[in-house]
XYZ file of C-alpha atoms in Angstrom:
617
model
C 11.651 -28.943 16.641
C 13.478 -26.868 19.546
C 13.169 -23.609 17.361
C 9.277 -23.686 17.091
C 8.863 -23.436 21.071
C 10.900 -19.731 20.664
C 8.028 -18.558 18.571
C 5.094 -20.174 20.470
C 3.999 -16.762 22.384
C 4.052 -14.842 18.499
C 2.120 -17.610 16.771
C -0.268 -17.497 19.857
C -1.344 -14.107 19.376
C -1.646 -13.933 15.879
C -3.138 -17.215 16.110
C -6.458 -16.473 17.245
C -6.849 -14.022 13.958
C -8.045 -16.767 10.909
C -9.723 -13.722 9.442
C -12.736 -14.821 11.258
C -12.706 -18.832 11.511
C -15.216 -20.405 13.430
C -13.053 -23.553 14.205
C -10.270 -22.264 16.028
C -8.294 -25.128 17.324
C -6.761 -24.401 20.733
C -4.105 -26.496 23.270
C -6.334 -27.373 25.987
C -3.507 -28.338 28.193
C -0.741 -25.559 27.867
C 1.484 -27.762 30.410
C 2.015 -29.989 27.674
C 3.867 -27.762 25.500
C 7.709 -28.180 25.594
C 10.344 -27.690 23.190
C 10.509 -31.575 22.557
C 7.100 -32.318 21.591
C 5.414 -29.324 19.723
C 3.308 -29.948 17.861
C 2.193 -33.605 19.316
C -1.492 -33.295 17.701
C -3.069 -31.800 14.618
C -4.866 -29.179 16.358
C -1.632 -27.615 17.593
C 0.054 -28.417 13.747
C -2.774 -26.410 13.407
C -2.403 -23.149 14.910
C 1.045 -23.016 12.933
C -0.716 -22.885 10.085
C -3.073 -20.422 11.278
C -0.543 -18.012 11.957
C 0.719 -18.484 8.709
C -2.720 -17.019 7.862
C -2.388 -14.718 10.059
C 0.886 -13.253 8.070
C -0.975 -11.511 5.696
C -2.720 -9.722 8.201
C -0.013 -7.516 9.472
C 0.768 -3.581 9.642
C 2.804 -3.482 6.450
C 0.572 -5.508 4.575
C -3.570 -5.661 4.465
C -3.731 -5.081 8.158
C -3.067 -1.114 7.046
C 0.407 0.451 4.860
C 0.396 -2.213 1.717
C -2.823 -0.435 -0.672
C -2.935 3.532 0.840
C 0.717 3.891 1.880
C 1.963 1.439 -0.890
C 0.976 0.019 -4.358
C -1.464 2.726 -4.560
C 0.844 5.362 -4.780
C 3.422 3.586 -6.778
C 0.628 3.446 -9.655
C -0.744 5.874 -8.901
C -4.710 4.914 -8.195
C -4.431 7.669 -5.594
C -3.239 10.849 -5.319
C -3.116 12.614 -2.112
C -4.516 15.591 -0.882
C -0.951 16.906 0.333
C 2.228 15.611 0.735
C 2.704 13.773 3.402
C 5.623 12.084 5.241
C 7.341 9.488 3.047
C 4.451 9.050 0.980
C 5.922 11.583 -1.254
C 7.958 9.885 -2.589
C 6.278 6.550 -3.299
C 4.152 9.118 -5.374
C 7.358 9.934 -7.340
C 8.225 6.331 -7.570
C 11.483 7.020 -5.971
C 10.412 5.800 -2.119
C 13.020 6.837 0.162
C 14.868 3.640 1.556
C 14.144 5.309 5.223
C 9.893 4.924 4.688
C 8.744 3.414 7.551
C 6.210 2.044 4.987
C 8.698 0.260 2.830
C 10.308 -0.882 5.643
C 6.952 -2.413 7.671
C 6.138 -3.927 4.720
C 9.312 -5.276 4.051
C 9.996 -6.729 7.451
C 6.197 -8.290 7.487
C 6.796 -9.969 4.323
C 9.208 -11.930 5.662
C 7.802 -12.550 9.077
C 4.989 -14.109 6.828
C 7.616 -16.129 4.838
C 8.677 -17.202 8.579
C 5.499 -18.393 9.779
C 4.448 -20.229 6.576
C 8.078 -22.537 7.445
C 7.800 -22.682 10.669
C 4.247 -23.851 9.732
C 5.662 -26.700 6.969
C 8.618 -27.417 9.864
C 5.881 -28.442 12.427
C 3.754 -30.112 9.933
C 6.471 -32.376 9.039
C 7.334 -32.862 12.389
C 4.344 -34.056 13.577
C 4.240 -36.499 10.067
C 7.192 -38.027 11.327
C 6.319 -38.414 15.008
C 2.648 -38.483 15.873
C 0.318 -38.391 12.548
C -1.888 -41.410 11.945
C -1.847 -43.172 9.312
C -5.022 -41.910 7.740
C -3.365 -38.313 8.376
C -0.682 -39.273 6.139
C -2.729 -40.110 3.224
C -2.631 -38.622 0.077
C -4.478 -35.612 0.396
C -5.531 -36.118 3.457
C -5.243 -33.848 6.614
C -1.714 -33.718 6.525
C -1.353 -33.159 3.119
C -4.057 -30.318 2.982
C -1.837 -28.628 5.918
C 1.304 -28.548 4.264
C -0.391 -27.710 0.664
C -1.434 -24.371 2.445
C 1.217 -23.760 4.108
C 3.291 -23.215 0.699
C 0.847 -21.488 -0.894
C 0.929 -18.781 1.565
C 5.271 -18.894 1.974
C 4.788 -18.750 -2.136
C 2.014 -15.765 -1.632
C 4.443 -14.267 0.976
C 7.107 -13.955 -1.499
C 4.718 -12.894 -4.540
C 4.082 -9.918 -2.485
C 7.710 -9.218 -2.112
C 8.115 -8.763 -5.619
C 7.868 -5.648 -5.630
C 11.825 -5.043 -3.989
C 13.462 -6.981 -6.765
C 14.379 -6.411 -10.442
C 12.459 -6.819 -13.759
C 15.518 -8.497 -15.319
C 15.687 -12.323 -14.845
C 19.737 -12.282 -13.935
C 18.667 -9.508 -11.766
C 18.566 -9.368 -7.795
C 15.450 -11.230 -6.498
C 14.945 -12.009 -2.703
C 16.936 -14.235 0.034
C 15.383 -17.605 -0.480
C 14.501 -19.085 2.932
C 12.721 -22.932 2.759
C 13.242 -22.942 6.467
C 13.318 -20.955 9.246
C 16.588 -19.635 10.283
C 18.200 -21.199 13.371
C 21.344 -18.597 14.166
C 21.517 -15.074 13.434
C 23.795 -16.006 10.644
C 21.201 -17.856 8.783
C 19.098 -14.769 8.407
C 21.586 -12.726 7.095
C 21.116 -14.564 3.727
C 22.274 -12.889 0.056
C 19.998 -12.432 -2.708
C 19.043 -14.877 -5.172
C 18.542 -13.999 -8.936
C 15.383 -12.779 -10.120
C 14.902 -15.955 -12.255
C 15.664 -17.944 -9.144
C 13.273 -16.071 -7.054
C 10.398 -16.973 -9.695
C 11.436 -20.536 -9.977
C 11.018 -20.039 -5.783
C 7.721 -19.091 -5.792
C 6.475 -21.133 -8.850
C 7.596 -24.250 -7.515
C 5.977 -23.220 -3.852
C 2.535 -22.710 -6.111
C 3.209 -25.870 -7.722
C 3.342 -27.752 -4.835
C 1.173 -26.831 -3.628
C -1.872 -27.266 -6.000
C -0.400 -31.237 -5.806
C -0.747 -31.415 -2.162
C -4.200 -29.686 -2.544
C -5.627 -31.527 -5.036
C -9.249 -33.507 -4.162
C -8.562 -32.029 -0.868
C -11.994 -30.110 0.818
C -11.520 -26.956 2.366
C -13.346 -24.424 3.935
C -13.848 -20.822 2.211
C -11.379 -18.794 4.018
C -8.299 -21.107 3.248
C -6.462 -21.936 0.196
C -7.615 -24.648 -2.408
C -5.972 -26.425 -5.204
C -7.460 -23.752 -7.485
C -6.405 -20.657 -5.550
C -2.490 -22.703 -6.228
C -3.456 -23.011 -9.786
C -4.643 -19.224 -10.149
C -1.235 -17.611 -8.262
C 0.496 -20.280 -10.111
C -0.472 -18.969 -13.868
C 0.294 -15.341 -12.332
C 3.372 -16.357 -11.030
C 4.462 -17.993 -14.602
C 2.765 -14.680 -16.307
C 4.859 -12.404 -14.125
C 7.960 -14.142 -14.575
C 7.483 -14.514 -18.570
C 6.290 -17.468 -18.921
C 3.136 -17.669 -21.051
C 3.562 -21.191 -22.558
C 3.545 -22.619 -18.970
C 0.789 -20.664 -17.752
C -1.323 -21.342 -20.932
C -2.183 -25.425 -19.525
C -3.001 -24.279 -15.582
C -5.053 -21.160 -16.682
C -7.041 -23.740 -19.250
C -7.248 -26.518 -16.573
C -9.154 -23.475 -14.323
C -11.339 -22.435 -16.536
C -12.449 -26.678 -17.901
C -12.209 -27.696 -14.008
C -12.400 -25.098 -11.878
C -16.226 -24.670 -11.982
C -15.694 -21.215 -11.060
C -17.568 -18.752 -13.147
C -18.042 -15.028 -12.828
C -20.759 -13.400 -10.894
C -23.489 -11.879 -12.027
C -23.603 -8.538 -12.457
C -25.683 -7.671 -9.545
C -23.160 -9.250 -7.528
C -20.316 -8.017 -8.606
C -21.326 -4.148 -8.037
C -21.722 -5.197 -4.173
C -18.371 -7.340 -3.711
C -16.061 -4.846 -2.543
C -17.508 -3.315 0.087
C -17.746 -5.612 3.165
C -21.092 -7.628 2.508
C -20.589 -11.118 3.484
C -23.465 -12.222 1.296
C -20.783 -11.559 -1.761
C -17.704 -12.511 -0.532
C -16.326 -16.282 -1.086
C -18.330 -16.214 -4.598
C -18.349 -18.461 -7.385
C -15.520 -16.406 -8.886
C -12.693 -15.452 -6.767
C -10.435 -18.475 -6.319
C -8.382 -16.628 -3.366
C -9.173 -13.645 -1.134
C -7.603 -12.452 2.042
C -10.727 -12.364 4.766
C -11.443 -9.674 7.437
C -13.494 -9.372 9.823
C -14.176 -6.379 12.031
C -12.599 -6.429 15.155
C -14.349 -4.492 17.756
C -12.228 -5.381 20.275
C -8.940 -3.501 18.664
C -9.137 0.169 18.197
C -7.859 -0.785 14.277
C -4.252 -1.879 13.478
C -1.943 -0.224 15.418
C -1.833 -2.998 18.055
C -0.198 -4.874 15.357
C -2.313 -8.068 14.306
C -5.627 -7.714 13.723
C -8.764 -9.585 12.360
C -9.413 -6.575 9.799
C -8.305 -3.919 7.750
C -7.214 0.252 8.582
C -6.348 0.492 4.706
C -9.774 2.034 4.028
C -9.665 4.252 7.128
C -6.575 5.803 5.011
C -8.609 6.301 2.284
C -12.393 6.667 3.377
C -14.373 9.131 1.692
C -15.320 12.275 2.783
C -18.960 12.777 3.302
C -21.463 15.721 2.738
C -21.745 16.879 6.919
C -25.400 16.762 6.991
C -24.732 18.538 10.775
C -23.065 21.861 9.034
C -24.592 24.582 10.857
C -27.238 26.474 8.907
C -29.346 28.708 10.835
C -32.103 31.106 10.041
C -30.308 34.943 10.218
C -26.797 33.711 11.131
C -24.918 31.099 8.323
C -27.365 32.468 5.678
C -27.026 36.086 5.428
C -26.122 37.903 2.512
C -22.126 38.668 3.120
C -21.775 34.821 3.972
C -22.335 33.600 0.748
C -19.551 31.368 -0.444
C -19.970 32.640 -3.977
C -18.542 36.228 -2.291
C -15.475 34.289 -0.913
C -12.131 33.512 -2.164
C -12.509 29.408 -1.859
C -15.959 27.459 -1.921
C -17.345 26.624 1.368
C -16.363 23.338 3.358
C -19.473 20.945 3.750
C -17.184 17.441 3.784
C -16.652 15.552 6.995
C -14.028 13.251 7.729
C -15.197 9.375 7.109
C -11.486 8.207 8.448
C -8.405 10.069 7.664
C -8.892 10.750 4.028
C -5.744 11.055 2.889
C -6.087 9.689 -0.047
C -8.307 9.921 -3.194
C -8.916 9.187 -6.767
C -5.891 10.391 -8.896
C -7.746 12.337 -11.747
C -6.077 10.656 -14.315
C -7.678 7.073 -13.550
C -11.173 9.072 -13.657
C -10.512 10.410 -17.364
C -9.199 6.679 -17.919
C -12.577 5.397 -17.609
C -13.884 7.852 -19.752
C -15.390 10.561 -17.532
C -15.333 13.745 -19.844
C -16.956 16.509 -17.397
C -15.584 18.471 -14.963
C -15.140 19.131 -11.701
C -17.521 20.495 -9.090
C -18.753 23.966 -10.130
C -18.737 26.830 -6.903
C -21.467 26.885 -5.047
C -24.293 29.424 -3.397
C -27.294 29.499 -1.312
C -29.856 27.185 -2.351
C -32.755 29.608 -2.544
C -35.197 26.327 -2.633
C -33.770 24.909 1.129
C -36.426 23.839 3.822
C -35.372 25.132 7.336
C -38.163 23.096 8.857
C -37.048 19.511 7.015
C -33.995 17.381 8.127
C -30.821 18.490 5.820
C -30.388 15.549 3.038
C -28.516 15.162 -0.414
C -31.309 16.806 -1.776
C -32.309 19.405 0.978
C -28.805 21.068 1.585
C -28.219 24.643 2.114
C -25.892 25.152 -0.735
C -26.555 24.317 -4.388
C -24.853 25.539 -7.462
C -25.392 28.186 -8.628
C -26.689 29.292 -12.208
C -25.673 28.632 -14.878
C -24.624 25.166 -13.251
C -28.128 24.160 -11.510
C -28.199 20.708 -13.508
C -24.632 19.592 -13.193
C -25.367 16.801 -10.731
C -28.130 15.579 -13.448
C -25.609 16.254 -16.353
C -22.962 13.910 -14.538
C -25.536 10.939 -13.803
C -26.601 10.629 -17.330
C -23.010 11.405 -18.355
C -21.968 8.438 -16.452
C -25.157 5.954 -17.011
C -24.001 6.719 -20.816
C -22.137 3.223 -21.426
C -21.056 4.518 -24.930
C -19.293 6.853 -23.385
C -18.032 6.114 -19.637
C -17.149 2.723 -18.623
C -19.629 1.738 -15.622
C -16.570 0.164 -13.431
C -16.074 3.820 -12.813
C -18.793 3.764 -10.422
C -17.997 0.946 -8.569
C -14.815 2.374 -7.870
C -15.327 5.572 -7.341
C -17.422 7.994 -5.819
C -18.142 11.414 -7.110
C -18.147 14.697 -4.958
C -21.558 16.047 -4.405
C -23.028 13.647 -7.468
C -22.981 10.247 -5.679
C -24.855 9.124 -2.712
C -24.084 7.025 0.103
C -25.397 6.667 3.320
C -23.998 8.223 6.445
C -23.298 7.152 9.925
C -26.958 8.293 11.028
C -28.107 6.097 8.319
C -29.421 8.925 6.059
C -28.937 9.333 2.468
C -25.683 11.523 1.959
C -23.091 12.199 -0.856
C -19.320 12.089 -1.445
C -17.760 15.191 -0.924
C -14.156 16.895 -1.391
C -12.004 17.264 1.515
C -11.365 21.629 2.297
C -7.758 20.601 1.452
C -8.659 20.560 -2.585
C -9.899 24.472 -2.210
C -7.092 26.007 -3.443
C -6.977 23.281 -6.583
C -11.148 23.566 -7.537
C -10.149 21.954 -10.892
C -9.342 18.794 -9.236
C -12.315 16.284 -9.676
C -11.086 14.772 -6.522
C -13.639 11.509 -7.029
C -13.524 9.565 -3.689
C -12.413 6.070 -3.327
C -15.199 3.255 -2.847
C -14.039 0.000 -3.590
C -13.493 -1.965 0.025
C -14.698 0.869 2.210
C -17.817 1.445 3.960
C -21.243 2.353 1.663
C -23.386 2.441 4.771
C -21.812 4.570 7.375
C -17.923 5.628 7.865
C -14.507 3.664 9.130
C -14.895 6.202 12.116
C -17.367 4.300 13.974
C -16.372 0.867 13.044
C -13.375 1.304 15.256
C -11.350 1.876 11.995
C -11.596 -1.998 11.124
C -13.199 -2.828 7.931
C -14.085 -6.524 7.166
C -13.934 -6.015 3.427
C -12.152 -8.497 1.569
C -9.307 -8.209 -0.519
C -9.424 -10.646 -3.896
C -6.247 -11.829 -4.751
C -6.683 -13.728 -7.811
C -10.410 -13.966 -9.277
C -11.725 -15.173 -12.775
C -12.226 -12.581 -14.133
C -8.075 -11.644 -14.208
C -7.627 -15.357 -14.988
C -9.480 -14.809 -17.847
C -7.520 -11.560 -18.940
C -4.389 -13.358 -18.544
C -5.611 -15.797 -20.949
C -6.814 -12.996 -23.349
C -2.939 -11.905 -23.635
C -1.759 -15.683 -23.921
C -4.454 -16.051 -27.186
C -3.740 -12.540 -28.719
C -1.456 -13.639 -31.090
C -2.000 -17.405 -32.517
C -5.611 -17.040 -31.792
C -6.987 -13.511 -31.491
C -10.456 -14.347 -31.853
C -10.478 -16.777 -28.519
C -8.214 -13.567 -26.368
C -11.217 -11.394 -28.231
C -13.906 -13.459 -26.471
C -12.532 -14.033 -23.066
C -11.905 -10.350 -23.167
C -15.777 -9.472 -24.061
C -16.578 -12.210 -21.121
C -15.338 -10.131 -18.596
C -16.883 -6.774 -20.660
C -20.314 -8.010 -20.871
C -20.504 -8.486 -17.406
C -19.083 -5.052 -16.233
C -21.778 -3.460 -18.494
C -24.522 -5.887 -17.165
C -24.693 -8.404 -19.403
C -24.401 -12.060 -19.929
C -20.844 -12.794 -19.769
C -21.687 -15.684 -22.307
C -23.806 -13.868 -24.970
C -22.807 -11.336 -26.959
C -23.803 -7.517 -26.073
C -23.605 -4.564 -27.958
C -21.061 -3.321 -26.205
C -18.788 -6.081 -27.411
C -15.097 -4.777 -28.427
C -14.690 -5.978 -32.018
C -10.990 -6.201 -31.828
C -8.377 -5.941 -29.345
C -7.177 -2.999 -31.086
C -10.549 -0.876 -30.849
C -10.930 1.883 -29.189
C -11.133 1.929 -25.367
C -12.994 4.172 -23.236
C -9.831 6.326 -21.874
C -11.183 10.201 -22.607
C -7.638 11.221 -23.977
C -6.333 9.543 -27.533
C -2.594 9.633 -26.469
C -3.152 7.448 -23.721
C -1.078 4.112 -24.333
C -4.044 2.522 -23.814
C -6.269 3.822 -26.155
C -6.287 1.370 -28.479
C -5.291 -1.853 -26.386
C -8.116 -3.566 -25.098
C -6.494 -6.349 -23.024
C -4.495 -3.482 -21.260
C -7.302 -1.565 -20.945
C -9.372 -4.445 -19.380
C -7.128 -5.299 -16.929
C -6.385 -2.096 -15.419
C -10.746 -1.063 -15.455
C -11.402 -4.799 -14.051
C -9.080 -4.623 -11.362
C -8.749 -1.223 -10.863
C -8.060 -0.525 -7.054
C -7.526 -4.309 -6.154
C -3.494 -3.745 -5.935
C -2.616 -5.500 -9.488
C -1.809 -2.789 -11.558
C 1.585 -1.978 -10.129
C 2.563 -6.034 -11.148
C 1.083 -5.795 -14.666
C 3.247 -2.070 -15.312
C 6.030 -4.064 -14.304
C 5.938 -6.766 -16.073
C 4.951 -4.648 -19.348
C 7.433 -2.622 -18.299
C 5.422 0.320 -19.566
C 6.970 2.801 -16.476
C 7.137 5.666 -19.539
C 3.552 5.319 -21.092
C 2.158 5.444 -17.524
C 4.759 9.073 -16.571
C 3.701 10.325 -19.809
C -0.349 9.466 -19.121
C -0.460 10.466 -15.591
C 1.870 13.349 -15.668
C 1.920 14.729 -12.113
C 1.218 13.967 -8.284
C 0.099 16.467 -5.695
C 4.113 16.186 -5.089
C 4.906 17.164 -8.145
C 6.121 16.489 -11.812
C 6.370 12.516 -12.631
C 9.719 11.246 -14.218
C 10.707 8.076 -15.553
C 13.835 7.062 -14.284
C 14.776 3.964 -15.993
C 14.377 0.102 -13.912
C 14.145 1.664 -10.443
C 10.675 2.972 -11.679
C 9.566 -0.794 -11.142
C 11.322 -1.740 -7.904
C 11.270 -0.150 -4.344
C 14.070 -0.636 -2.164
C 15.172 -2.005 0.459
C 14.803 -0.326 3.146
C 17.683 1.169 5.081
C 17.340 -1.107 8.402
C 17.638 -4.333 6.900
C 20.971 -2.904 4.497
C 22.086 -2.293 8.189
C 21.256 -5.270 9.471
C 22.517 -7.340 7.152
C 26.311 -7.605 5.975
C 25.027 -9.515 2.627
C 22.034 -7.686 1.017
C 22.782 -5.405 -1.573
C 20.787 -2.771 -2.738
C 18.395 -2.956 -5.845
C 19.223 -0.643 -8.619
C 20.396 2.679 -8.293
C 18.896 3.182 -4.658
C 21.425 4.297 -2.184
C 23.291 1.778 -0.114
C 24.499 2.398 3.378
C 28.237 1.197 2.746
């Protein structure tokens, strides 16, 4: 137990972060702390485990770099509105093995890997020197402690699937199932892909034993959030047959069932009213921290992610005065590029790559140029609809055109507008808390064709990131129903395509406001029907489990893991086409894997580089 007194003052700080726990368990007497008896109680067993919480809360991961900087570029939810840094190209799905990204994310991965076994190590520690008997029950405290504890070292390296290979005799991860004691124990080789799997399944399994009857609070794993990364883990590592059981047992068991539709178009976006529903069986928690200008301290209680992608906003302060902004010569329709009316909601780097907007079915186009609005009242407050600039004929109705475009379910899938946000259609409310609209950033005026939507799933509806100290306490699902159900869908396809067909329309009915239970006529009548994707030669066109998975969890950071295990890297080049950094190629396996970064190459004698990446020797 020597080696958990080195990382005391780390688990410490990220300690107090349990994505907003109430029941923080502290050492009351810090004298009492020595190398030879920590942990000597179950609160300080404890606050191990609590930092192994606290793992997923890092810079690399939801703390700030793993959705904007990451996953979302490598499938390409977002494009960006220039090319920046090393984000380039993570666009071109050839991320350069210097990205500080890649690397951040890399490194946190594995500090989370550390702090789940330094976790287990002190758990079993105490078990064997202090616990009670009643602690040692069968699912009882101790139990519960440990059954978290390799959930999140199995979650840990879940995440870090996307550095290793598709093939099973491939190059997985270094397998650590304790924390390393010398310098020579962390410079560990890679196991096998298949090995890596067996890794994490096993972890899941475990896990879901130990967890089992236990209670738990909402914020920490359950026997059911096990069971759910567990049939993810066997899908991703092709293994349907073993999944098949553990997704059943959830869905007989589980008593989860999905929201209604009312809740579900409010879940993403912060509202602790919807989060810890009836549906999602694991989701990391934030909370806004106002006491940490967001995460560049490091740890932190929420999320910067959206502050990389916040929306820009209609400036409701543009300057518009009687004889100055509105004479004749300054009419933008007499300029080169429309006027600018966005302001910044965060950074806004990133935003809706078009493609995913003609995905879901969106056939119009973008935002027409724009002129004096001959009907604007100096003498009332500026609003979405009192602004000084409209559209000019013959394009006075295009904001009405694109509402009923989109409200038209036969036509446009309504996830579209729970993801998205639409420049100068869609309304939101600003940080004044009047009624505003997405806008385009002034860096899309030399591209006007761009439809540039704006991202809204997990940022702010009701005011910007800038003035919540670029924190947001959105929550980020992990594993919910609704994709258990999808996974099932693709188990049933083949030896019993009517079931798949159902527990596809389950998850349908209730995107298009229905009873997930009762059929609607929007049912698909076969998994081969026609999907709302605008262009024909999409590969998904005519899959409807595909198709359901990427529209269901569209911006939740599971896309990237279902291309990859489809191994559909081509159909996706061909679909999507290009990046603000250019043309898209498919180049073979290292499509599907990012690499590992150049530091730890250096750092470690043993690793070798995945794929055709460059090495360093």
């Amino acid at each position: 137990m020597k080696n958990y007194i080195n990382k005391i003052v780390s688990l410490f700080l990220t300690g107090i972060l349990l994505m907003g726990c109430d029941d923080f368990l502290t050492v009351t007497d810090k004298s009492s702390v020595s190398p030879d008896n920590f942990p000597s109680t179950a609160e300080q067993a404890n606050l191990l485990l609590t930092s192994a919480y606290a793992g997923s809360h890092s810079i690399g991961l939801y703390a700030f770099y793993w959705f904007p900087m990451g996953v979302y570029l490598y499938d390409h939810t977002s494009d960006t509105y220039g090319s920046y840094d090393e984000r380039g190209t993570s666009q071109m799905n050839k991320t350069d093995i210097d990205s500080r990204y890649i690397t951040q994310s890399y490194l946190d991965i594995f500090k989370w890997v550390t702090f789940s076994n330094t976790a287990l190590e002190g758990i079993k520690g105490y078990r064997e020197k202090y616990a009670s008997d009643k602690e040692k029950e069968k699912h009882g405290a101790l139990d519960y402690m440990e059954g978290q504890a390799l959930f999140l070292r199995g979650l840990a390296y879940w995440h870090g699937q996307i550095f290793f290979e598709i093939n099973p005799d491939g190059l997985g991860l270094p397998l650590f199932e304790k924390s390393p004691d010398a310098l020579s124990e962390m410079k560990a080789a890679r196991a096998s892909v298949k090995d890596t799997w067996d890794f994490i399944i096993n972890d899941f399994k475990k896990a879901a034993q130990l967890l089992d009857s236990c209670k738990t609070e909402p914020y920490r794993a359950d026997v059911w959030s096990a069971k759910g990364m567990l049939a993810k883990a066997y899908m991703q590592a092709g293994y349907p047959d073993l999944a098949k059981p553990v997704i059943e047992d959830i869905i007989k068991k589980s008593g989860k069932k999905l929201v209604s539709s009312e809740v579900y178009q409010d879940m993403f976006y912060g509202n602790s009213t919807n989060e810890f529903n009836s549906e999602n069986l694991y989701e990391v928690d934030m909370t806004i921290n106002m006491n940490q200008n967001g995460p560049w301290a490091g740890y932190t209680s929420g999320s910067g992610m959206p502050m990389v992608f916040a929306p820009w906003v209609m400036n409701l302060e543009i300057p518009f005065r009687k004889g100055r902004e509105d004479k004749p010569e300054n009419d933008p329709m007499l300029k080169e590029y429309d006027i600018v009316t966005s302001v910044m909601g965060g950074w806004g780097n990133n935003y809706i790559h078009d493609s995913n907007v003609r995905r879901f079915g969106f056939s119009g186009t973008s935002a027409p140029r724009r002129t004096f609005n001959k009907a604007y009242d100096f003498d009332t407050p500026k609003s979405a609809s009192n602004f000084p600039y409209s559209f000019a004929y013959p394009n006075e109705d295009y904001v009405q055109k694109c509402r009923d475009l989109k409200a038209d379910k036969t036509r446009v899938d309504p996830r579209l507008t729970i993801s998205t946000g639409q420049p100068l259609v869609d309304l939101l409310i600003d940080d004044k808390g009047r009624e505003s609209c997405y806008d385009k950033s002034g860096e899309v005026n030399n591209r006007p064709e761009l439809l540039a939507f704006q991202h809204r799933k997990f940022t702010n509806t009701h005011g910007t990131e800038t003035k919540i100290n670029y924190s947001s306490g959105a929550n980020y699902p992990i594993v919910r129903l609704a994709d258990i159900y999808l996974l099932y869908a693709e188990i049933m396809k083949d030896s019993d395509p009517a079931t798949a067909l159902e527990y596809v329309n389950k998850v349908h009915r209730r995107a298009y406001g229905y009873d997930p239970n009762t059929s609607c006529p929007y049912d698909y009548k076969s998994l081969t029907e026609r999907t709302k994707t605008f262009d024909p030669a999409d590969h998904l066109a005519n899959d409807v489990i595909k198709y359901e998975r990427w529209a269901e969890l569209f911006a939740e950071g599971q896309w990237w893991y279902d291309v990859r295990r489809w191994k559909i890297g081509q159909q996706e080049v061909s679909y999507y086409k290009e990046t603000r950094n250019g043309t898209l190629t498919f180049n073979g396996d290292d499509y599907y894997v990012q690499p590992i970064p150049k530091l730890e190459l250096e750092r470690n004698t043993n690793m070798v580089q995945s794929g055709n990446y460059p090495s360093v020797r």
